[in-house]
mmCIF file of C-alpha atoms in Angstrom:
data_model
loop_
_atom_site.group_PDB
_atom_site.id
_atom_site.type_symbol
_atom_site.label_atom_id
_atom_site.label_comp_id
_atom_site.label_asym_id
_atom_site.label_seq_id
_atom_site.Cartn_x
_atom_site.Cartn_y
_atom_site.Cartn_z
ATOM 1 C CA MET I 1 33.297 -16.247 73.786
ATOM 2 C CA ASN I 2 31.130 -18.705 71.865
ATOM 3 C CA PHE I 3 32.582 -19.960 68.558
ATOM 4 C CA LEU I 4 29.559 -18.775 66.577
ATOM 5 C CA ILE I 5 29.783 -15.173 67.730
ATOM 6 C CA LYS I 6 33.540 -15.159 67.101
ATOM 7 C CA THR I 7 32.950 -16.420 63.581
ATOM 8 C CA SER I 8 30.271 -13.769 62.972
ATOM 9 C CA PHE I 9 32.593 -10.955 64.042
ATOM 10 C CA ILE I 10 35.362 -12.333 61.808
ATOM 11 C CA VAL I 11 32.997 -12.470 58.836
ATOM 12 C CA ALA I 12 31.886 -8.904 59.491
ATOM 13 C CA SER I 13 35.502 -7.714 59.731
ATOM 14 C CA ILE I 14 36.455 -9.352 56.453
ATOM 15 C CA ALA I 15 33.400 -7.908 54.726
ATOM 16 C CA PHE I 16 34.104 -4.369 55.891
ATOM 17 C CA SER I 17 37.841 -4.555 55.227
ATOM 18 C CA SER I 18 37.062 -5.127 51.543
ATOM 19 C CA LEU I 19 35.072 -1.862 51.274
ATOM 20 C CA PRO I 20 36.567 1.381 49.972
ATOM 21 C CA LEU I 21 37.861 3.447 52.907
ATOM 22 C CA MET I 22 35.792 6.532 51.999
ATOM 23 C CA ALA I 23 32.564 4.454 51.983
ATOM 24 C CA PHE I 24 33.094 3.162 55.512
ATOM 25 C CA ASP I 25 31.499 4.748 58.606
ATOM 26 C CA PHE I 26 31.614 3.501 62.165
ATOM 27 C CA GLY I 27 30.585 4.587 65.641
ATOM 28 C CA VAL I 28 30.504 3.553 69.285
ATOM 29 C CA ILE I 29 27.672 4.038 71.796
ATOM 30 C CA PHE I 30 28.050 3.803 75.586
ATOM 31 C CA ASP I 31 24.905 3.340 77.650
ATOM 32 C CA GLY I 32 24.457 3.102 81.393
ATOM 33 C CA THR I 33 21.053 2.178 82.843
ATOM 34 C CA ASP I 34 19.936 1.721 86.434
ATOM 35 C CA LYS I 35 16.581 0.141 87.334
ATOM 36 C CA ALA I 36 15.206 0.051 90.854
ATOM 37 C CA TYR I 37 11.897 -1.526 91.815
ATOM 38 C CA THR I 38 9.940 -2.778 94.790
ATOM 39 C CA ASN I 39 6.744 -4.661 95.505
ATOM 40 C CA ASP I 40 5.857 -2.877 98.749
ATOM 41 C CA VAL I 41 6.835 0.749 99.377
ATOM 42 C CA SER I 42 5.842 0.478 103.061
ATOM 43 C CA ASP I 43 8.714 -1.963 103.642
ATOM 44 C CA ILE I 44 11.333 0.405 102.248
ATOM 45 C CA SER I 45 13.626 1.777 104.945
ATOM 46 C CA GLY I 46 16.733 2.355 102.819
ATOM 47 C CA SER I 47 18.280 1.822 99.413
ATOM 48 C CA GLU I 48 19.123 -1.793 100.312
ATOM 49 C CA ASP I 49 15.415 -2.731 100.327
ATOM 50 C CA TRP I 50 15.029 -2.071 96.611
ATOM 51 C CA GLU I 51 15.722 -4.629 93.942
ATOM 52 C CA ASN I 52 18.265 -3.111 91.604
ATOM 53 C CA GLU I 53 19.595 -3.768 88.093
ATOM 54 C CA LEU I 54 22.642 -1.923 86.816
ATOM 55 C CA ILE I 55 23.294 -2.407 83.103
ATOM 56 C CA GLY I 56 26.285 -1.166 81.139
ATOM 57 C CA THR I 57 26.354 -1.551 77.347
ATOM 58 C CA VAL I 58 29.005 -0.819 74.736
ATOM 59 C CA THR I 59 27.731 -0.952 71.160
ATOM 60 C CA ALA I 60 29.899 -0.718 68.037
ATOM 61 C CA ASN I 61 28.308 -0.109 64.662
ATOM 62 C CA ALA I 62 29.539 0.188 61.099
ATOM 63 C CA LYS I 63 28.103 0.681 57.627
ATOM 64 C CA GLY I 64 29.444 0.989 54.114
ATOM 65 C CA ASN I 65 28.249 1.292 50.528
ATOM 66 C CA LEU I 66 29.026 -1.457 48.048
ATOM 67 C CA THR I 67 28.165 0.784 45.096
ATOM 68 C CA ALA I 68 28.884 4.452 44.395
ATOM 69 C CA SER I 69 25.158 5.201 44.221
ATOM 70 C CA GLY I 70 24.535 3.658 47.644
ATOM 71 C CA THR I 71 21.840 1.308 46.350
ATOM 72 C CA GLN I 72 23.727 -1.646 47.799
ATOM 73 C CA ARG I 73 25.136 -1.465 51.284
ATOM 74 C CA ILE I 74 26.193 -3.530 54.260
ATOM 75 C CA SER I 75 25.760 -2.698 57.947
ATOM 76 C CA ALA I 76 26.754 -4.330 61.221
ATOM 77 C CA GLU I 77 26.321 -3.800 64.947
ATOM 78 C CA GLY I 78 27.589 -5.678 67.964
ATOM 79 C CA ASN I 79 27.473 -5.091 71.692
ATOM 80 C CA PHE I 80 28.847 -6.197 75.022
ATOM 81 C CA VAL I 81 26.532 -6.000 78.054
ATOM 82 C CA TYR I 82 27.359 -6.234 81.726
ATOM 83 C CA LYS I 83 24.378 -6.614 84.057
ATOM 84 C CA TYR I 84 24.607 -6.548 87.846
ATOM 85 C CA THR I 85 21.493 -7.502 89.846
ATOM 86 C CA ASN I 86 20.954 -7.064 93.562
ATOM 87 C CA ASP I 87 17.699 -8.186 95.201
ATOM 88 C CA SER I 88 16.022 -6.998 98.401
ATOM 89 C CA GLU I 89 17.507 -9.941 100.332
ATOM 90 C CA GLY I 90 21.038 -8.789 99.544
ATOM 91 C CA GLU I 91 21.710 -11.577 97.030
ATOM 92 C CA SER I 92 23.573 -10.407 93.930
ATOM 93 C CA GLU I 93 24.628 -11.830 90.586
ATOM 94 C CA ASN I 94 26.200 -10.573 87.406
ATOM 95 C CA LEU I 95 25.805 -11.512 83.770
ATOM 96 C CA LYS I 96 28.098 -10.772 80.842
ATOM 97 C CA THR I 97 26.798 -11.173 77.295
ATOM 98 C CA ALA I 98 28.042 -10.363 73.816
ATOM 99 C CA ASP I 99 25.900 -10.223 70.723
ATOM 100 C CA LEU I 100 25.955 -9.487 67.036
ATOM 101 C CA THR I 101 22.664 -7.608 66.713
ATOM 102 C CA LEU I 102 23.020 -6.591 63.061
ATOM 103 C CA LEU I 103 24.856 -7.978 60.035
ATOM 104 C CA LYS I 104 22.815 -7.021 57.004
ATOM 105 C CA TYR I 105 23.141 -6.649 53.259
ATOM 106 C CA THR I 106 20.572 -4.335 51.648
ATOM 107 C CA GLY I 107 20.030 -3.916 47.921
ATOM 108 C CA VAL I 108 17.589 -1.407 46.421
ATOM 109 C CA PHE I 109 16.601 -1.991 42.794
ATOM 110 C CA ALA I 110 14.325 0.153 40.641
ATOM 111 C CA THR I 111 11.428 -1.664 38.960
ATOM 112 C CA GLY I 112 9.725 0.994 36.868
ATOM 113 C CA SER I 113 8.070 3.569 39.127
ATOM 114 C CA ALA I 114 8.339 1.121 42.061
ATOM 115 C CA LYS I 115 11.336 -0.339 43.820
ATOM 116 C CA SER I 116 12.394 -3.712 45.151
ATOM 117 C CA ILE I 117 14.454 -4.149 48.300
ATOM 118 C CA VAL I 118 16.395 -7.311 49.152
ATOM 119 C CA SER I 119 17.707 -7.715 52.716
ATOM 120 C CA PHE I 120 19.828 -10.643 53.862
ATOM 121 C CA GLY I 121 21.513 -11.524 57.143
ATOM 122 C CA ARG I 122 20.725 -10.646 60.760
ATOM 123 C CA PHE I 123 18.378 -7.726 61.313
ATOM 124 C CA PHE I 124 15.217 -6.666 63.150
ATOM 125 C CA VAL I 125 11.874 -8.063 61.995
ATOM 126 C CA GLY I 126 8.413 -7.182 63.242
ATOM 127 C CA ASP I 127 4.774 -7.595 62.315
ATOM 128 C CA VAL I 128 1.988 -5.088 61.752
ATOM 129 C CA THR I 129 0.794 -5.403 65.378
ATOM 130 C CA SER I 130 4.281 -4.889 66.924
ATOM 131 C CA VAL I 131 3.080 -7.367 69.570
ATOM 132 C CA VAL I 132 3.258 -10.786 67.905
ATOM 133 C CA LEU I 133 6.736 -10.472 66.381
ATOM 134 C CA SER I 134 9.415 -7.969 67.422
ATOM 135 C CA GLN I 135 12.980 -9.286 67.434
ATOM 136 C CA VAL I 136 16.364 -9.621 65.801
ATOM 137 C CA ASN I 137 16.490 -12.670 63.523
ATOM 138 C CA ASP I 138 18.555 -14.317 60.782
ATOM 139 C CA GLY I 139 16.904 -14.514 57.389
ATOM 140 C CA LEU I 140 16.076 -13.120 53.964
ATOM 141 C CA MET I 141 13.440 -10.489 53.106
ATOM 142 C CA TYR I 142 12.093 -9.232 49.784
ATOM 143 C CA GLN I 143 9.976 -6.054 49.611
ATOM 144 C CA TYR I 144 8.101 -4.522 46.697
ATOM 145 C CA LEU I 145 7.104 -0.892 47.247
ATOM 146 C CA SER I 146 4.898 1.231 45.006
ATOM 147 C CA ASP I 147 2.246 3.925 45.275
ATOM 148 C CA LYS I 148 -0.584 1.382 45.077
ATOM 149 C CA ILE I 149 0.758 -1.723 46.791
ATOM 150 C CA ASN I 150 3.463 -2.691 49.271
ATOM 151 C CA ALA I 151 4.312 -6.368 49.648
ATOM 152 C CA SER I 152 6.947 -8.358 51.502
ATOM 153 C CA VAL I 153 7.969 -11.954 52.137
ATOM 154 C CA TYR I 154 10.406 -13.170 54.781
ATOM 155 C CA GLY I 155 12.021 -16.447 55.757
ATOM 156 C CA GLY I 156 14.452 -17.066 58.606
ATOM 157 C CA TRP I 157 15.609 -19.188 61.539
ATOM 158 C CA THR I 158 15.751 -18.271 65.227
ATOM 159 C CA GLY I 159 18.311 -20.889 66.270
ATOM 160 C CA LEU I 160 21.491 -18.776 65.950
ATOM 161 C CA THR I 161 20.349 -15.620 67.778
ATOM 162 C CA ASN I 162 21.457 -14.955 71.350
ATOM 163 C CA ALA I 163 18.814 -16.194 73.782
ATOM 164 C CA HIS I 164 19.991 -13.688 76.409
ATOM 165 C CA ASN I 165 18.712 -10.796 74.272
ATOM 166 C CA THR I 166 15.994 -12.342 72.084
ATOM 167 C CA THR I 167 13.330 -14.324 73.935
ATOM 168 C CA VAL I 168 11.131 -16.543 71.739
ATOM 169 C CA LEU I 169 8.011 -17.942 73.414
ATOM 170 C CA ASP I 170 8.288 -21.724 73.289
ATOM 171 C CA GLY I 171 5.668 -24.405 72.828
ATOM 172 C CA GLU I 172 4.742 -26.529 75.844
ATOM 173 C CA GLU I 173 6.780 -29.504 74.603
ATOM 174 C CA SER I 174 9.998 -27.587 73.923
ATOM 175 C CA ASP I 175 13.116 -28.829 75.695
ATOM 176 C CA PHE I 176 14.973 -25.507 75.465
ATOM 177 C CA PHE I 177 16.711 -24.330 78.640
ATOM 178 C CA LEU I 178 18.735 -21.100 78.866
ATOM 179 C CA ASP I 179 22.269 -21.351 80.235
ATOM 180 C CA THR I 180 22.559 -18.137 82.264
ATOM 181 C CA ASP I 181 26.343 -18.528 82.715
ATOM 182 C CA SER I 182 27.134 -18.292 79.010
ATOM 183 C CA VAL I 183 28.174 -15.133 77.177
ATOM 184 C CA TYR I 184 26.380 -16.227 74.021
ATOM 185 C CA TYR I 185 23.786 -19.013 73.973
ATOM 186 C CA CYS I 186 22.035 -20.110 70.780
ATOM 187 C CA ASN I 187 18.294 -19.648 70.904
ATOM 188 C CA THR I 188 15.393 -22.063 70.788
ATOM 189 C CA SER I 189 14.987 -23.168 67.168
ATOM 190 C CA TYR I 190 12.075 -22.268 64.908
ATOM 191 C CA ALA I 191 11.709 -21.603 61.218
ATOM 192 C CA LEU I 192 9.992 -18.242 60.815
ATOM 193 C CA CYS I 193 8.160 -17.147 57.677
ATOM 194 C CA SER I 194 5.827 -14.255 56.894
ATOM 195 C CA ALA I 195 4.081 -12.547 54.002
ATOM 196 C CA SER I 196 2.216 -9.254 53.975
ATOM 197 C CA VAL I 197 0.478 -7.008 51.492
ATOM 198 C CA SER I 198 -0.590 -3.426 52.121
ATOM 199 C CA PHE I 199 -2.709 -1.047 50.061
ATOM 200 C CA PRO I 200 -1.750 2.534 50.994
ATOM 201 C CA TYR I 201 -4.488 5.157 50.979
ATOM 202 C CA ILE I 202 -6.752 2.867 48.981
ATOM 203 C CA LEU I 203 -10.016 4.540 50.030
ATOM 204 C CA PHE I 204 -10.476 7.891 51.801
ATOM 205 C CA ASN I 205 -6.766 7.814 52.692
ATOM 206 C CA GLN I 206 -7.211 4.545 54.609
ATOM 207 C CA THR I 207 -4.496 1.866 54.455
ATOM 208 C CA ILE I 208 -5.386 -1.836 54.552
ATOM 209 C CA THR I 209 -2.847 -4.527 55.493
ATOM 210 C CA LEU I 210 -3.119 -8.311 55.358
ATOM 211 C CA GLU I 211 -0.394 -10.414 56.961
ATOM 212 C CA GLY I 212 0.327 -14.074 57.614
ATOM 213 C CA ILE I 213 3.062 -15.540 59.845
ATOM 214 C CA GLY I 214 4.152 -19.113 60.402
ATOM 215 C CA LEU I 215 6.378 -20.478 63.182
ATOM 216 C CA ILE I 216 7.542 -24.073 62.712
ATOM 217 C CA GLY I 217 9.605 -25.941 65.295
ATOM 218 C CA THR I 218 12.933 -27.445 64.191
ATOM 219 C CA ASN I 219 15.786 -29.431 65.670
ATOM 220 C CA GLY I 220 18.466 -26.894 66.577
ATOM 221 C CA ILE I 221 21.737 -26.486 68.442
ATOM 222 C CA ASN I 222 20.222 -26.163 71.930
ATOM 223 C CA SER I 223 16.663 -27.389 71.433
ATOM 224 C CA ASP I 224 14.425 -29.785 69.566
ATOM 225 C CA ASN I 225 11.050 -28.207 68.794
ATOM 226 C CA GLY I 226 10.064 -30.677 66.103
ATOM 227 C CA GLY I 227 6.283 -30.940 65.757
ATOM 228 C CA ASP I 228 5.533 -27.527 67.314
ATOM 229 C CA TRP I 229 3.889 -24.901 65.122
ATOM 230 C CA ARG I 230 1.907 -21.670 65.280
ATOM 231 C CA ILE I 231 0.237 -19.642 62.548
ATOM 232 C CA TYR I 232 -1.075 -16.060 62.610
ATOM 233 C CA GLY I 233 -3.373 -14.137 60.288
ATOM 234 C CA THR I 234 -3.821 -10.370 60.749
ATOM 235 C CA PHE I 235 -6.084 -7.712 59.254
ATOM 236 C CA ALA I 236 -5.089 -4.101 59.968
ATOM 237 C CA LEU I 237 -6.613 -0.761 59.063
ATOM 238 C CA ASN I 238 -5.283 2.710 59.762
ATOM 239 C CA GLY I 239 -5.617 6.255 58.547
ATOM 240 C CA PRO I 240 -7.039 9.708 59.310
ATOM 241 C CA LEU I 241 -10.527 10.438 60.615
ATOM 242 C CA ALA I 242 -9.856 14.181 60.468
ATOM 243 C CA SER I 243 -6.868 16.420 59.810
ATOM 244 C CA CYS I 244 -5.504 15.897 63.350
ATOM 245 C CA LEU I 245 -7.208 12.627 64.353
ATOM 246 C CA PHE I 246 -5.885 9.211 63.329
ATOM 247 C CA TYR I 247 -6.669 5.621 64.282
ATOM 248 C CA LYS I 248 -4.981 2.198 64.213
ATOM 249 C CA LEU I 249 -7.013 -1.013 64.268
ATOM 250 C CA TYR I 250 -5.984 -4.637 63.917
ATOM 251 C CA THR I 251 -7.238 -8.104 64.699
ATOM 252 C CA CYS I 252 -5.039 -11.181 64.643
ATOM 253 C CA PHE I 253 -6.214 -14.801 64.814
ATOM 254 C CA SER I 254 -3.767 -17.499 65.800
ATOM 255 C CA LYS I 255 -3.736 -21.302 65.900
ATOM 256 C CA GLU I 256 -1.227 -23.403 67.794
ATOM 257 C CA LYS I 257 -0.725 -27.138 67.747
ATOM 258 C CA ASP I 258 -3.300 -28.896 69.978
ATOM 259 C CA SER I 259 -4.998 -25.572 70.886
ATOM 260 C CA ASP I 260 -8.136 -23.732 69.871
ATOM 261 C CA LEU I 261 -8.168 -20.491 67.920
ATOM 262 C CA SER I 262 -6.973 -17.390 69.799
ATOM 263 C CA ASN I 263 -7.270 -13.672 69.127
ATOM 264 C CA LEU I 264 -5.346 -10.436 69.616
ATOM 265 C CA SER I 265 -7.156 -7.186 68.770
ATOM 266 C CA SER I 266 -6.445 -3.510 69.314
ATOM 267 C CA LEU I 267 -7.904 -0.088 68.559
ATOM 268 C CA TYR I 268 -6.157 3.214 69.294
ATOM 269 C CA PHE I 269 -6.974 6.829 68.446
ATOM 270 C CA ASP I 270 -4.226 9.448 68.198
ATOM 271 C CA TYR I 271 -4.851 13.189 68.255
ATOM 272 C CA TYR I 272 -2.047 15.579 67.243
ATOM 273 C CA THR I 273 -1.815 19.322 67.822
ATOM 274 C CA SER I 274 0.597 21.895 66.430
ATOM 275 C CA TRP I 275 1.378 23.329 69.889
ATOM 276 C CA LYS I 276 4.739 21.944 71.056
ATOM 277 C CA ASP I 277 3.952 18.591 69.376
ATOM 278 C CA LEU I 278 1.321 17.875 72.007
ATOM 279 C CA SER I 279 -0.513 14.625 71.248
ATOM 280 C CA PHE I 280 -2.977 12.289 72.931
ATOM 281 C CA SER I 281 -3.558 8.561 72.536
ATOM 282 C CA LEU I 282 -6.623 6.617 73.678
ATOM 283 C CA GLY I 283 -7.430 2.951 73.153
ATOM 284 C CA GLY I 284 -6.870 -0.586 74.249
ATOM 285 C CA VAL I 285 -5.735 -4.089 73.414
ATOM 286 C CA TYR I 286 -7.414 -7.471 73.939
ATOM 287 C CA ALA I 287 -5.582 -10.796 74.071
ATOM 288 C CA SER I 288 -7.848 -13.803 74.484
ATOM 289 C CA GLY I 289 -7.768 -16.135 77.449
ATOM 290 C CA LYS I 290 -9.115 -19.657 77.705
ATOM 291 C CA THR I 291 -12.814 -18.983 77.357
ATOM 292 C CA GLY I 292 -15.568 -20.310 75.121
ATOM 293 C CA SER I 293 -14.129 -21.338 71.760
ATOM 294 C CA PHE I 294 -10.906 -19.358 72.314
ATOM 295 C CA SER I 295 -7.620 -20.443 73.850
ATOM 296 C CA SER I 296 -5.024 -18.189 75.481
ATOM 297 C CA PHE I 297 -3.229 -16.038 72.941
ATOM 298 C CA LYS I 298 0.535 -16.472 72.615
ATOM 299 C CA GLY I 299 2.795 -14.384 70.410
ATOM 300 C CA ILE I 300 6.241 -15.225 69.054
ATOM 301 C CA THR I 301 8.477 -12.697 70.835
ATOM 302 C CA SER I 302 8.244 -12.222 74.597
ATOM 303 C CA GLN I 303 6.864 -8.778 75.451
ATOM 304 C CA THR I 304 5.765 -7.485 78.848
ATOM 305 C CA ALA I 305 2.195 -6.187 78.631
ATOM 306 C CA PHE I 306 2.292 -3.978 81.752
ATOM 307 C CA ASN I 307 4.632 -3.253 84.661
ATOM 308 C CA SER I 308 3.237 -5.397 87.455
ATOM 309 C CA PHE I 309 5.419 -7.586 89.675
ATOM 310 C CA GLY I 310 6.109 -10.591 87.474
ATOM 311 C CA ASP I 311 6.332 -10.891 83.702
ATOM 312 C CA VAL I 312 2.839 -10.807 82.144
ATOM 313 C CA GLN I 313 2.647 -11.425 78.391
ATOM 314 C CA TYR I 314 -0.058 -10.305 75.963
ATOM 315 C CA SER I 315 -2.204 -13.286 76.867
ATOM 316 C CA GLY I 316 -5.563 -13.355 78.636
ATOM 317 C CA ILE I 317 -5.764 -9.612 79.250
ATOM 318 C CA ILE I 318 -7.676 -6.465 78.341
ATOM 319 C CA LYS I 319 -5.669 -3.257 78.713
ATOM 320 C CA SER I 320 -7.086 0.188 78.011
ATOM 321 C CA GLY I 321 -5.568 3.560 78.659
ATOM 322 C CA LEU I 322 -4.897 7.184 77.882
ATOM 323 C CA SER I 323 -1.537 8.870 77.329
ATOM 324 C CA ALA I 324 -0.230 12.299 76.365
ATOM 325 C CA SER I 325 3.151 13.475 75.084
ATOM 326 C CA ILE I 326 4.704 16.881 74.542
ATOM 327 C CA LYS I 327 7.990 18.524 73.540
ATOM 328 C CA PRO I 328 8.119 21.713 75.654
ATOM 329 C CA PHE I 329 11.555 22.329 74.169
ATOM 330 C CA THR I 330 13.173 21.047 70.992
ATOM 331 C CA ASN I 331 15.438 18.646 72.886
ATOM 332 C CA LEU I 332 13.017 17.569 75.640
ATOM 333 C CA PHE I 333 10.298 14.905 75.276
ATOM 334 C CA ILE I 334 7.803 14.092 78.051
ATOM 335 C CA LYS I 335 5.122 11.395 78.153
ATOM 336 C CA LEU I 336 2.450 10.659 80.779
ATOM 337 C CA GLY I 337 -0.139 7.899 80.816
ATOM 338 C CA SER I 338 -2.319 5.440 82.673
ATOM 339 C CA ASP I 339 -3.786 2.000 81.913
ATOM 340 C CA VAL I 340 -6.483 -0.150 83.493
ATOM 341 C CA VAL I 341 -5.904 -3.897 83.231
ATOM 342 C CA LEU I 342 -8.401 -6.754 83.327
ATOM 343 C CA LYS I 343 -6.993 -10.280 83.369
ATOM 344 C CA TYR I 344 -8.358 -13.779 82.997
ATOM 345 C CA ASP I 345 -7.568 -15.748 86.142
ATOM 346 C CA GLU I 346 -5.158 -18.687 86.107
ATOM 347 C CA LYS I 347 -7.516 -21.144 87.848
ATOM 348 C CA GLY I 348 -9.276 -21.923 84.592
ATOM 349 C CA ILE I 349 -6.023 -23.122 83.040
ATOM 350 C CA GLU I 350 -5.148 -25.263 86.035
ATOM 351 C CA ARG I 351 -8.570 -26.952 86.044
ATOM 352 C CA ASP I 352 -8.885 -27.026 82.245
ATOM 353 C CA GLU I 353 -11.947 -24.786 82.573
ATOM 354 C CA ASN I 354 -12.973 -21.444 81.141
ATOM 355 C CA GLN I 355 -11.219 -18.518 82.783
ATOM 356 C CA GLU I 356 -13.001 -15.582 84.395
ATOM 357 C CA LEU I 357 -12.158 -11.983 83.481
ATOM 358 C CA LYS I 358 -11.379 -9.916 86.586
ATOM 359 C CA TYR I 359 -9.950 -6.508 87.456
ATOM 360 C CA HIS I 360 -6.184 -6.878 87.873
ATOM 361 C CA GLY I 361 -4.864 -3.380 88.486
ATOM 362 C CA THR I 362 -4.098 0.148 87.304
ATOM 363 C CA GLN I 363 -0.753 1.525 86.243
ATOM 364 C CA VAL I 364 0.435 5.109 85.917
ATOM 365 C CA TYR I 365 3.678 6.066 84.241
ATOM 366 C CA ALA I 366 5.802 9.017 83.194
ATOM 367 C CA SER I 367 8.934 9.248 81.079
ATOM 368 C CA MET I 368 11.288 11.972 79.974
ATOM 369 C CA ALA I 369 14.085 12.029 77.391
ATOM 370 C CA TYR I 370 16.493 14.968 77.195
ATOM 371 C CA GLN I 371 18.939 15.389 74.324
ATOM 372 C CA VAL I 372 21.700 17.123 76.292
ATOM 373 C CA PHE I 373 23.955 17.412 73.247
ATOM 374 C CA THR I 374 23.831 15.900 69.774
ATOM 375 C CA ASP I 375 25.690 12.830 71.037
ATOM 376 C CA VAL I 376 24.503 12.754 74.671
ATOM 377 C CA LYS I 377 21.009 11.760 75.827
ATOM 378 C CA ALA I 378 19.554 11.303 79.313
ATOM 379 C CA ALA I 379 16.299 9.479 80.065
ATOM 380 C CA LEU I 380 14.174 8.974 83.158
ATOM 381 C CA SER I 381 11.009 6.932 83.644
ATOM 382 C CA VAL I 382 8.792 6.032 86.598
ATOM 383 C CA SER I 383 5.817 3.664 86.753
ATOM 384 C CA ASP I 384 3.593 2.467 89.575
ATOM 385 C CA TYR I 385 1.238 -0.497 89.348
ATOM 386 C CA PHE I 386 -1.613 -0.669 91.858
ATOM 387 C CA ALA I 387 -2.879 -4.257 91.798
ATOM 388 C CA LYS I 388 -5.987 -5.819 93.278
ATOM 389 C CA ASP I 389 -3.664 -8.455 94.729
ATOM 390 C CA GLU I 390 -0.949 -6.517 96.572
ATOM 391 C CA GLY I 391 1.586 -9.165 95.600
ATOM 392 C CA ASN I 392 1.449 -7.778 92.065
ATOM 393 C CA ASN I 393 2.170 -4.147 93.052
ATOM 394 C CA LYS I 394 5.293 -2.662 91.527
ATOM 395 C CA LEU I 395 6.998 0.717 91.774
ATOM 396 C CA LEU I 396 9.700 1.016 89.116
ATOM 397 C CA GLY I 397 12.205 3.752 88.356
ATOM 398 C CA THR I 398 14.695 3.789 85.491
ATOM 399 C CA VAL I 399 17.458 6.267 84.663
ATOM 400 C CA SER I 400 19.860 6.047 81.733
ATOM 401 C CA LEU I 401 22.631 8.054 80.100
ATOM 402 C CA THR I 402 23.807 7.454 76.534
ATOM 403 C CA PHE I 403 26.953 8.729 74.773
ATOM 404 C CA ALA I 404 27.520 8.327 71.029
ATOM 405 C CA LEU I 405 30.954 8.667 69.416
#
């Protein structure tokens, strides 16, 4: 196992061994997931014609209070993942990875009627869009929370996270290359900083958020991204339109080195009922392509925008859809939905010309999660993408079973 991950686990062990025994809690989670997918259902004659991914994960977690009041605490989580892949041609491969996904100190301090929260170490960070930034990272965060204003600042570095589990979208000049044979491989290196301010229920119960993010390339362990940079500025607005109707709106402008301005915007409406938690969601998201004065949008964390054959990011697309969810029983959750996708073609990029927006495909999906017991959960999901180009079709099924101890 990589020296860095060994050192991290040793540090976590020492930290937890110094805590009072009664303040220490730990647990283990076992998860088994099987994914099967195909591009062309008509070619399926047996189970061997599907592409298959079998993933087994063991996750250990621990947490403990540093003070009797619980205002200062430390938490940690690590996992081991075994992934076996078998394609439709009969070729197979396996991958073993280990990761420290959480090692975090949290301190909560009262400041009058408000409170301040200091977080340090490795933990999840995200942005107001949940599309630009959504990953585990190493850094320091300060939050100020009150009835009238919520503010936060964050600074961190991506270069020590495991690239197998956290995928950062690189600049075109990056020399980072993932070693797929390693158990732990240090990520492409960027300094990450963000600041946000939110005004809860400032007018007619509406909440306004302003956020800025900077990504600056650095020279790291496995990459040299010096000179690369990206900046993001986001305005978000959300709140109720009626007692059961809510909306979420944001627009994010981004600038990358040697590129024009780009944009990511979204608007969704959510309607909630009191009958079995039935709810509906309607809306869409736009991510600019190379057209007019805009360049193709690129976030920080890799995220698949829809389930076609091939990994499509939130870049050069318009996706709109409708979904519904319900809990027919207390321990059963069901969700159904469909999206229509328009995509800017790739020819514009190749020729350094403006791209054209064209119909790409339609996806339908369904998922179900059943809490069998308090510590046992089963989940099933199915999606089918009907593309204009049949090469992008994809039928995907996923089943998982999770045990918590």
